[in-house]
Tab-separated table of C-alpha atoms and ligand atoms in Angstrom:
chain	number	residue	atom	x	y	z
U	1436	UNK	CA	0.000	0.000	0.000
U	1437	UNK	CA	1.156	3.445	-0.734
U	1438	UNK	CA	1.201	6.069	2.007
U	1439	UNK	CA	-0.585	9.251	0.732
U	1440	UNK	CA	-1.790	12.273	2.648
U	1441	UNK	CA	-5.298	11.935	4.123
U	1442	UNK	CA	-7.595	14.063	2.535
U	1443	UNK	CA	-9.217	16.862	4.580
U	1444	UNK	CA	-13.032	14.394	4.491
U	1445	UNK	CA	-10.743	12.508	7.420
U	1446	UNK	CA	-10.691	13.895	10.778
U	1447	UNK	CA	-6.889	14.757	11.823
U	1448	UNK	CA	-7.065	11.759	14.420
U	1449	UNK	CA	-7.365	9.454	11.286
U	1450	UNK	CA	-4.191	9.736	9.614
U	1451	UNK	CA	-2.250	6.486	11.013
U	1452	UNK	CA	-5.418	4.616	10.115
U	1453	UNK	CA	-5.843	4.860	6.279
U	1454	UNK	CA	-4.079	3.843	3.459
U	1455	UNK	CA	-4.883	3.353	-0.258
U	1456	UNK	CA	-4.050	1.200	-2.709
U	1457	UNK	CA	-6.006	2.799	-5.464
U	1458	UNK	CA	-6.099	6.195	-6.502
U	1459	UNK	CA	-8.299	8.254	-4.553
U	1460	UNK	CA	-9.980	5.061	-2.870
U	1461	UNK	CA	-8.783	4.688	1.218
U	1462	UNK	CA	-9.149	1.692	2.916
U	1463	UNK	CA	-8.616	0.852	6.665
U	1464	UNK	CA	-5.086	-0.141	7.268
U	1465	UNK	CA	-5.042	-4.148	8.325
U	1466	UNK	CA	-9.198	-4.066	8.377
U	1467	UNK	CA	-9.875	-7.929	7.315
U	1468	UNK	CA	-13.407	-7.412	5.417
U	1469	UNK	CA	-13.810	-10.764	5.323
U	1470	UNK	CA	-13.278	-12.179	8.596
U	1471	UNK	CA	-16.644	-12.134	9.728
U	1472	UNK	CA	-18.568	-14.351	7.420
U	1473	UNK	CA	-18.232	-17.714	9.101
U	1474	UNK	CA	-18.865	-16.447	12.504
U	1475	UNK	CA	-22.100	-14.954	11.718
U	1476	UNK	CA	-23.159	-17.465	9.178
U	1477	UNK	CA	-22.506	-20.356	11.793
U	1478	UNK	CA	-23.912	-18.788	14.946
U	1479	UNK	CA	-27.252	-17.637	12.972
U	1480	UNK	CA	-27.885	-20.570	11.360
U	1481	UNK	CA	-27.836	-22.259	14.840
U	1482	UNK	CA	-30.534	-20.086	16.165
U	1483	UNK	CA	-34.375	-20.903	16.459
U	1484	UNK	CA	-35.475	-20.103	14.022
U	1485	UNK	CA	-32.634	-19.855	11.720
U	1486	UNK	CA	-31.382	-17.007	9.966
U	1487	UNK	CA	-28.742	-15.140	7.951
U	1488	UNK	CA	-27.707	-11.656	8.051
U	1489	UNK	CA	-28.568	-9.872	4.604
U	1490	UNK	CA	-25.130	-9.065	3.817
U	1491	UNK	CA	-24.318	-12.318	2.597
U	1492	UNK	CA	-26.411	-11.861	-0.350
U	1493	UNK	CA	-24.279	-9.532	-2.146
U	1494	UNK	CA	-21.402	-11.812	-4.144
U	1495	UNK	CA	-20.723	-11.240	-7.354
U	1496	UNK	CA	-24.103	-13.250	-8.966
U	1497	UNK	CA	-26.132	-11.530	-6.128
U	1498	UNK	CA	-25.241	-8.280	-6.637
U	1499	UNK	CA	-26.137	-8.780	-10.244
U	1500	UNK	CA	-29.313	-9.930	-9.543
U	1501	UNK	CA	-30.242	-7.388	-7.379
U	1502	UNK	CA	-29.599	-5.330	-10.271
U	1503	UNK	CA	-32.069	-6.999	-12.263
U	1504	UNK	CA	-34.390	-6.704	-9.413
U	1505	UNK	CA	-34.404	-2.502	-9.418
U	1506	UNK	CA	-35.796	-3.137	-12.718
U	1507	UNK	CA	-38.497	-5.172	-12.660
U	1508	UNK	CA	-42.080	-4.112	-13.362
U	1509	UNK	CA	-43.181	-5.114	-9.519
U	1510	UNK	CA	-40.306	-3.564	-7.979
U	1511	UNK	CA	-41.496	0.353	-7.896
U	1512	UNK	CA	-38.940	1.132	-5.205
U	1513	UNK	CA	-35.876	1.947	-7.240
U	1514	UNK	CA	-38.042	3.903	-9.943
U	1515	UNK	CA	-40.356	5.934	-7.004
U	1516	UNK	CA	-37.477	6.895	-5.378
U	1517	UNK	CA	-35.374	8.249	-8.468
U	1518	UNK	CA	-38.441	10.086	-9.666
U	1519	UNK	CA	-39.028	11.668	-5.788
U	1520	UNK	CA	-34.760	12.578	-6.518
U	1521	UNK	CA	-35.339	14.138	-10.005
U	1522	UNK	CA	-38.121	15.903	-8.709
U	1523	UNK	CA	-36.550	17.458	-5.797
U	1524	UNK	CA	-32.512	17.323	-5.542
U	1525	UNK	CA	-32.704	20.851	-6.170
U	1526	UNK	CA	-35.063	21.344	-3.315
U	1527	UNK	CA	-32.671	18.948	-1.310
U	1528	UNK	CA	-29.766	20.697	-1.965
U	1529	UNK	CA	-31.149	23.845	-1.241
U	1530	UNK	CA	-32.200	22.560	2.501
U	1531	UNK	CA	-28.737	20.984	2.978
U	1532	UNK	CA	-25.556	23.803	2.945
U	1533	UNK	CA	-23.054	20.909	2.572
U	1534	UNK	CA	-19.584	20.865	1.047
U	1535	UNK	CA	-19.512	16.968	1.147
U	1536	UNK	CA	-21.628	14.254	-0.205
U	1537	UNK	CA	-20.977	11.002	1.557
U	1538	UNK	CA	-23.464	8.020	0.231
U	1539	UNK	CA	-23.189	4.745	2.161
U	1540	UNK	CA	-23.169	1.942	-0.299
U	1541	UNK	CA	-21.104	2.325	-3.694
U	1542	UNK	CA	-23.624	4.767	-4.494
U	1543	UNK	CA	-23.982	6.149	-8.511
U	1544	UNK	CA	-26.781	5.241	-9.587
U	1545	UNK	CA	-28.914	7.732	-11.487
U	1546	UNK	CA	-30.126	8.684	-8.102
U	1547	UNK	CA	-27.451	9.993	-6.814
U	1548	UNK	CA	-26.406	11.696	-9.913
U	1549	UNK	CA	-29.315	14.181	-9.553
U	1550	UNK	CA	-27.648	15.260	-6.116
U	1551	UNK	CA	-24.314	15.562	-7.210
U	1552	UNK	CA	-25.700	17.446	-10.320
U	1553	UNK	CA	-27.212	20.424	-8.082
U	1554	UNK	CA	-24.677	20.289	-5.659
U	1555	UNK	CA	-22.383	21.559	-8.690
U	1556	UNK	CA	-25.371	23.518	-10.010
U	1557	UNK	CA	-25.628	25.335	-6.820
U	1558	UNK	CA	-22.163	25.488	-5.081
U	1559	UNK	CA	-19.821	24.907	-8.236
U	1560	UNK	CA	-17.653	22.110	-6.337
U	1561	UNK	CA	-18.772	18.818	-4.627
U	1562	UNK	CA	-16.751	16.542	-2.787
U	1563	UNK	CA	-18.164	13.230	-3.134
U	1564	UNK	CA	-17.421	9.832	-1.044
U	1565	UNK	CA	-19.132	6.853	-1.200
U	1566	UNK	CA	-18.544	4.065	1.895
U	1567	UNK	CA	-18.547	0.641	0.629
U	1568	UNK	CA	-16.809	-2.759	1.143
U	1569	UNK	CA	-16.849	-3.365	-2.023
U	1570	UNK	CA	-13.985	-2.744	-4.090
U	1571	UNK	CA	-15.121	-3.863	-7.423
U	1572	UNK	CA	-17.957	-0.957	-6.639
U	1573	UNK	CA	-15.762	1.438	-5.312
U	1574	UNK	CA	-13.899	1.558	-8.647
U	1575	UNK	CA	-16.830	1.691	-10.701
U	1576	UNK	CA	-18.155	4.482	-8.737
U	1577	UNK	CA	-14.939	6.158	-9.355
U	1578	UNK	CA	-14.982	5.238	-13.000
U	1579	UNK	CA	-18.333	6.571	-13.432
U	1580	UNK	CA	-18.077	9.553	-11.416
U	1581	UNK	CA	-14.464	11.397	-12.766
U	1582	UNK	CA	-15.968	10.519	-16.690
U	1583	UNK	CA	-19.269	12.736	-15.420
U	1584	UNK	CA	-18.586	15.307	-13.461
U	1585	UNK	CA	-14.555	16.198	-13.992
U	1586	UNK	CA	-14.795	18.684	-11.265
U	1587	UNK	CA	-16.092	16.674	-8.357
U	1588	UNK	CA	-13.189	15.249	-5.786
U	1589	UNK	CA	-14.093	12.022	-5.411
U	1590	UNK	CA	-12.903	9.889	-2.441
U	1591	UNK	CA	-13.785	6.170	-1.913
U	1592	UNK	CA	-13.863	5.146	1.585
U	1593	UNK	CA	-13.294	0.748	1.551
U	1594	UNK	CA	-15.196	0.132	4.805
U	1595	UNK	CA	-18.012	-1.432	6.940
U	1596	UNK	CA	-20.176	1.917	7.157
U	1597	UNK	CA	-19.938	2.158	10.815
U	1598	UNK	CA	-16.207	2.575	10.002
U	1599	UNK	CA	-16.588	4.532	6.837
U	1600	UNK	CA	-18.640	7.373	8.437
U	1601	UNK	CA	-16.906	7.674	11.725
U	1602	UNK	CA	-13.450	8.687	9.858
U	1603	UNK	CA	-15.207	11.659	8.408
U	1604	UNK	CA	-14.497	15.089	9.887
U	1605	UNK	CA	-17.139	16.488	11.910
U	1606	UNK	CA	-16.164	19.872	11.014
U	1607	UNK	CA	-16.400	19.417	7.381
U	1608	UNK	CA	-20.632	20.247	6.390
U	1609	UNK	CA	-21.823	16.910	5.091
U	1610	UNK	CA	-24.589	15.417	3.655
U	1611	UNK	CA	-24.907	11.326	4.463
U	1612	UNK	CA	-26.670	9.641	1.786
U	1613	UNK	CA	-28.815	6.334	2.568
U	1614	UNK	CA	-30.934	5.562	0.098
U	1615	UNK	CA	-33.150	2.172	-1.342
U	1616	UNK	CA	-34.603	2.206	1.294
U	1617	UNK	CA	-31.734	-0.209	2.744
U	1618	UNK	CA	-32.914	1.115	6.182
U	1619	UNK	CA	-35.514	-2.088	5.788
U	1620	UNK	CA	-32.589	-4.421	5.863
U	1621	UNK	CA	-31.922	-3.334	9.393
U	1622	UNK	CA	-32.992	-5.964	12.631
U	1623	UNK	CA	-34.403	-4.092	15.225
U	1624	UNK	CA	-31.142	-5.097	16.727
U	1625	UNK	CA	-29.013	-3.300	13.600
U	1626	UNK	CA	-31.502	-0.409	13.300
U	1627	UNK	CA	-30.740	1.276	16.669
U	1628	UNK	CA	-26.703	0.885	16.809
U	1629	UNK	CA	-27.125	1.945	13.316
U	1630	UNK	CA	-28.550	5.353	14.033
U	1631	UNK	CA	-26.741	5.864	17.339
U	1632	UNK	CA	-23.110	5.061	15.658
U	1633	UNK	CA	-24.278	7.748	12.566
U	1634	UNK	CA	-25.674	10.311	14.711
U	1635	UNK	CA	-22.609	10.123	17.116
U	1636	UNK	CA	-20.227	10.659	13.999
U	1637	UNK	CA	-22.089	13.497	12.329
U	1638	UNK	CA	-21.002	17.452	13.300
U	1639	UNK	CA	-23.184	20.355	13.960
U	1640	UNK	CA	-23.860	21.051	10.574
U	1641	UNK	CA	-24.152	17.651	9.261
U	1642	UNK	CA	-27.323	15.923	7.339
U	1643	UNK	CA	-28.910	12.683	6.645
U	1644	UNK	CA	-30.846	11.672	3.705
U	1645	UNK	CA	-32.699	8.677	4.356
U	1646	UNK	CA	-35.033	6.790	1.526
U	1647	UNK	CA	-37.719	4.388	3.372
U	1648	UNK	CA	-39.906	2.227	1.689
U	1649	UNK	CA	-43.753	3.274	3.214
U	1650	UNK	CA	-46.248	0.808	4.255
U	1651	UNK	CA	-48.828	0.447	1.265
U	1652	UNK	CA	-51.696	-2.347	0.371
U	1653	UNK	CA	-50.547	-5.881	0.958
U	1654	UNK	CA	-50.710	-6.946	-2.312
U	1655	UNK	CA	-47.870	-4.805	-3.682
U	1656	UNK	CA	-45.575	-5.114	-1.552
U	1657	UNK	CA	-46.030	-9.439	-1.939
U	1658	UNK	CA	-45.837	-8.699	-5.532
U	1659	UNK	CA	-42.754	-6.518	-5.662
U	1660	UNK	CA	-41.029	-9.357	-3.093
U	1661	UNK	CA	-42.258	-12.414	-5.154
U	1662	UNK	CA	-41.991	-11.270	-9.330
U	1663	UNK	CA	-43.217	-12.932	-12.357
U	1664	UNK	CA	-39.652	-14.138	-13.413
U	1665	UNK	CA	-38.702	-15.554	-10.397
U	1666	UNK	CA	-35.773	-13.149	-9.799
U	1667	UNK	CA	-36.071	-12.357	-6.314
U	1668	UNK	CA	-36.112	-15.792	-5.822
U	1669	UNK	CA	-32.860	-16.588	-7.451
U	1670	UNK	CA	-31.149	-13.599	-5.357
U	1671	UNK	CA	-32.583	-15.063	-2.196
U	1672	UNK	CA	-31.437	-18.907	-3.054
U	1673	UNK	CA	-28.653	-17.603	-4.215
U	1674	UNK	CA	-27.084	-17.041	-0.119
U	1675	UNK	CA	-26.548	-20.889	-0.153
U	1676	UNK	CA	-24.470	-20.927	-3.359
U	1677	UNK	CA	-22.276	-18.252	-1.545
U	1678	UNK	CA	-22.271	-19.857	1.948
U	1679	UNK	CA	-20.976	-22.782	0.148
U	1680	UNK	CA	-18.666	-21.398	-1.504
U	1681	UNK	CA	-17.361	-19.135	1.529
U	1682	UNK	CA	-17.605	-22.157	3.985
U	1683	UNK	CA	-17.603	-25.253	1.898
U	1684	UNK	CA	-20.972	-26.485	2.580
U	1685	UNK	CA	-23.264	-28.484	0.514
U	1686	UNK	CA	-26.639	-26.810	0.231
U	1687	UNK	CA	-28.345	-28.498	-2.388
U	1688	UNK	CA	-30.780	-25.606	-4.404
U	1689	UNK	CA	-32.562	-28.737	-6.059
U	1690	UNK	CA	-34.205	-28.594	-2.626
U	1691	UNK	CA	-34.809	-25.239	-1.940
U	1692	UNK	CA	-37.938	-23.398	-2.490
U	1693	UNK	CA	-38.729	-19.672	-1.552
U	1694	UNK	CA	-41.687	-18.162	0.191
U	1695	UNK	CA	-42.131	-14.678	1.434
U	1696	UNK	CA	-44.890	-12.810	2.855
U	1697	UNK	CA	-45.740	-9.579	4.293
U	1698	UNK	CA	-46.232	-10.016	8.248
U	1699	UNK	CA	-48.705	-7.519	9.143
U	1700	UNK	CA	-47.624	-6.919	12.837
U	1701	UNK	CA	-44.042	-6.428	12.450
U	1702	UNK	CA	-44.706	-4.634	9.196
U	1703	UNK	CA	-42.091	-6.000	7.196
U	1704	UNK	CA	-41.271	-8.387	3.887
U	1705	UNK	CA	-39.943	-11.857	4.961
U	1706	UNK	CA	-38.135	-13.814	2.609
U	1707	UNK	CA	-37.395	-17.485	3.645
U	1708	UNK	CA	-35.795	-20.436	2.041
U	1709	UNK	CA	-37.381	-23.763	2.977
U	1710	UNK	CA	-36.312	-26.636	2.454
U	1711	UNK	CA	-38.307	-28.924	0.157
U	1712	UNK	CA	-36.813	-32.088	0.952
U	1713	UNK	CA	-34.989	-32.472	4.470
U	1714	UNK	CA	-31.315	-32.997	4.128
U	1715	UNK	CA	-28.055	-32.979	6.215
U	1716	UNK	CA	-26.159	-29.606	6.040
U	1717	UNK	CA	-22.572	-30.176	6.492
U	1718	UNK	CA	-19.819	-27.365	7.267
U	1719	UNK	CA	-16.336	-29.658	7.283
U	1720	UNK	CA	-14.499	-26.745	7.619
U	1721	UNK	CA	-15.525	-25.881	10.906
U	1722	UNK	CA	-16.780	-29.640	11.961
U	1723	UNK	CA	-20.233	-28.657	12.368
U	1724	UNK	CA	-23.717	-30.323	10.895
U	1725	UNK	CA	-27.324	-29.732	11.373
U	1726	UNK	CA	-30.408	-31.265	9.816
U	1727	UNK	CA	-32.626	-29.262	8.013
U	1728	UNK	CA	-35.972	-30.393	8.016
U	1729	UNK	CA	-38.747	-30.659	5.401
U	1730	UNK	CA	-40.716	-27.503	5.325
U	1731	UNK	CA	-38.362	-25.900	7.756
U	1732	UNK	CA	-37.336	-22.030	6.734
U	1733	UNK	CA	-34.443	-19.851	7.003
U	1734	UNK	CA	-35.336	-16.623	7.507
U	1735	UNK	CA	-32.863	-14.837	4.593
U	1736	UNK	CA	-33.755	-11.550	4.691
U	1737	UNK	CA	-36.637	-8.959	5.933
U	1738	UNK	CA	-37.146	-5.632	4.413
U	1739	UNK	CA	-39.206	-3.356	6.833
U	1740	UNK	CA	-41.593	-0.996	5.657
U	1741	UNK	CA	-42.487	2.668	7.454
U	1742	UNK	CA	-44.486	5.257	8.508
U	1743	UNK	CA	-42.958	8.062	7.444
U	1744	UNK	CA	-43.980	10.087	10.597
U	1745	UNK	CA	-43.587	7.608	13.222
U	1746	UNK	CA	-39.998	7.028	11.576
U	1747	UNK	CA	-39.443	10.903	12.331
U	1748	UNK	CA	-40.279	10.928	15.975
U	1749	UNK	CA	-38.171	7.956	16.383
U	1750	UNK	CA	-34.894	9.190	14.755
U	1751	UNK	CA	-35.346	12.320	16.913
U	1752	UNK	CA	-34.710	10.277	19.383
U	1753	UNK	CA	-31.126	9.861	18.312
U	1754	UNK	CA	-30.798	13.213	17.543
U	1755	UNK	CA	-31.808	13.709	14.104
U	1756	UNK	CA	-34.517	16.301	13.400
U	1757	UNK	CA	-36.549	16.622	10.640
U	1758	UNK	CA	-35.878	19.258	8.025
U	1759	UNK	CA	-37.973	18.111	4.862
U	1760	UNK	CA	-40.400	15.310	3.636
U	1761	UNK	CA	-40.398	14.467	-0.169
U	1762	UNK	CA	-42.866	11.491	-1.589
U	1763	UNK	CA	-44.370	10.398	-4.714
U	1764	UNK	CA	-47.589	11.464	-5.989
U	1765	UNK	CA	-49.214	7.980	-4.953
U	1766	UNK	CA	-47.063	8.128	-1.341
U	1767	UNK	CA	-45.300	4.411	-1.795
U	1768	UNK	CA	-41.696	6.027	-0.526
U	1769	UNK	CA	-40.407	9.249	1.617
U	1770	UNK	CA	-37.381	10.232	1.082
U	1771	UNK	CA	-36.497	12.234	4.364
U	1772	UNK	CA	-33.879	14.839	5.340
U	1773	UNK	CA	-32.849	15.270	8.605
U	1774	UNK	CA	-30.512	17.382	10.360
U	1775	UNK	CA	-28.020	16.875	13.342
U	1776	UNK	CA	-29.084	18.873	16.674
U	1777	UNK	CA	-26.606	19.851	18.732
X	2412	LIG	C1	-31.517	-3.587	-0.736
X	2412	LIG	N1	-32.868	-3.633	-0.195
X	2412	LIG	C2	-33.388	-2.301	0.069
X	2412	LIG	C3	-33.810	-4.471	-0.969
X	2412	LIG	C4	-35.234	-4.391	-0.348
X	2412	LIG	O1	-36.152	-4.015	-1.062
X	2412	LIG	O2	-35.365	-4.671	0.832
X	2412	LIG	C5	-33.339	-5.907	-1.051
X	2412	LIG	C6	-34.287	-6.824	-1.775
X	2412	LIG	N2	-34.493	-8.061	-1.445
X	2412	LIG	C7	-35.347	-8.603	-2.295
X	2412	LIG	N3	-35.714	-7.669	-3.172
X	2412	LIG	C8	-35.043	-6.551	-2.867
């Protein structure tokens, strides 16, 4: 790794703990990304019921197919919440005296694009920094960003979020980006270190732009978790084909089926894999077994849906007041701004 000097988005107590191996893309020095997996793969498969934590879904073929997801006809989140973006970036913007963008996730889509665009529109300069572990998205953020906008400093931060956004200086105005409504992902275990960790790393004039999928009719939100072409199925089987490949076990999809369902009282999408034909699951690697039973599900992911309000009052509780409400004209997704109180 080369040693280059920190740029000023890192808070002066940072600068033994970076490093960067790519151009303009910092990673944590001796972070091992990838150290986790087994642990949490392991000790939530062995709880009742069983579970995995959704960040296993994203190799390679999963990441892919979540990109085929934001396109399908039943998925209106990616499409509700560019067209709430187009509508109002300026508006956002405007709200949001920042000098720095920081998304979490590799961030560029055409979402993000329509911030960066006013922040130039309105400030002439942008510093932009999307958080990710991802390499492979890192680069292609970077790619995509320095052919588009020339002018904008980009920095890519290679990190688990929590670390990502608690490097950034508190002095420096910044707007944290957290869009898809990713928010959903969150365990009402992740949800509240989440917001406590972000909140405790933004400075006084810091803000937080949060997308959130909004409770609607029943029916479409089952359809936009269960499509036509089967594609959200594929990217939810498609954990095992990882977790075998990460841990060498031998999770046969020829016996997988998925099912998912809205669940009323905890308001939230639950997508399971159940097995369709009991069989012995097998991790040699770590000289463990268990027997997965016909019928029995693994709970793979669960994407939470809000009320925009309620979700308002509660992040206030961590600090973060409310400074604007955008929607959609039919009111399927908020995107909310928030700013930190000091
Ligand atoms: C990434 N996240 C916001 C998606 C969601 O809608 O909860 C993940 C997803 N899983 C199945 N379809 C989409």
């Amino acid at each position: 790794m080369t040693q280059e000097k920190l740029p000023r988005i890192f808070a002066a107590d940072q600068q033994s703990r970076w490093s960067s191996d790519h151009p303009d893309i910092w990673s944590r020095r001796g972070a091992d990304l990838d150290a986790v997996p087994a642990l949490s793969i392991l000790t939530t498969l062995w709880d009742q019921p069983r579970w995995l934590e959704a960040y296993h879904l994203y190799d390679t073929a999963g990441s892919e197919l979540f990109e085929d997801i934001c396109e399908l006809p039943e998925y209106y989140l990616t499409r509700t919440e560019n067209s709430i973006l187009e509508a109002c970036a300026g508006e956002i913007i405007k709200a949001a005296p920042v000098e720095c963008i920081v998304e979490l996730g590799a961030g560029y889509s055409k979402k993000t694009v329509h911030l960066l665009t006013e922040q130039l529109r309105q400030r002439g300069k942008c510093i932009f920094a999307p958080i990710d572990v991802s390499i492979a998205g890192l680069l292609a953020s970077r790619a995509a960003a320095q052919k588009d906008f020339p002018q904008i400093e980009f920095h890519g931060i290679q990190a688990l979020y929590e670390d990502g956004f608690a490097a950034i200086d508190r002095q420096l105005p910044t707007l944290f980006v957290f869009l898809g409504s990713t928010v959903g992902n969150f365990n009402h275990t992740d949800f509240p270190r989440f917001f406590r960790a972000l909140s405790a790393a933004m400075g006084p004039n810091d803000y937080l732009l949060l997308g959130a999928d909004r409770i609607k009719p029943t029916k479409l939100l089952e359809d936009a978790y269960n499509d036509s072409r089967g594609i959200t199925a594929a990217f939810i089987l498609n954990v095992f084909r990882n977790i075998n490949r990460l841990l060498g076990s031998n999770f046969d999809s020829s016996k997988l089926r998925y099912h998912s369902w809205f669940n009323p009282e905890w308001q939230q999408i639950e997508m399971y894999a159940v097995a369709a034909a009991a069989h012995e699951i097998r991790f040699p690697n770590h000289n463990a077994a268990f027997q997965w039973r016909r019928d029995e599900k693994i709970l793979v992911e669960i994407s939470r849906k809000f009320d925009p309000d309620r979700l308002q009052e509660q992040l206030g509780f961590f600090g973060l007041a409310p400074a604007g409400h955008f929607t959609d004209v039919n009111q399927w997704f908020s995107v909310l701004l928030f700013r930190k109180q000091v």
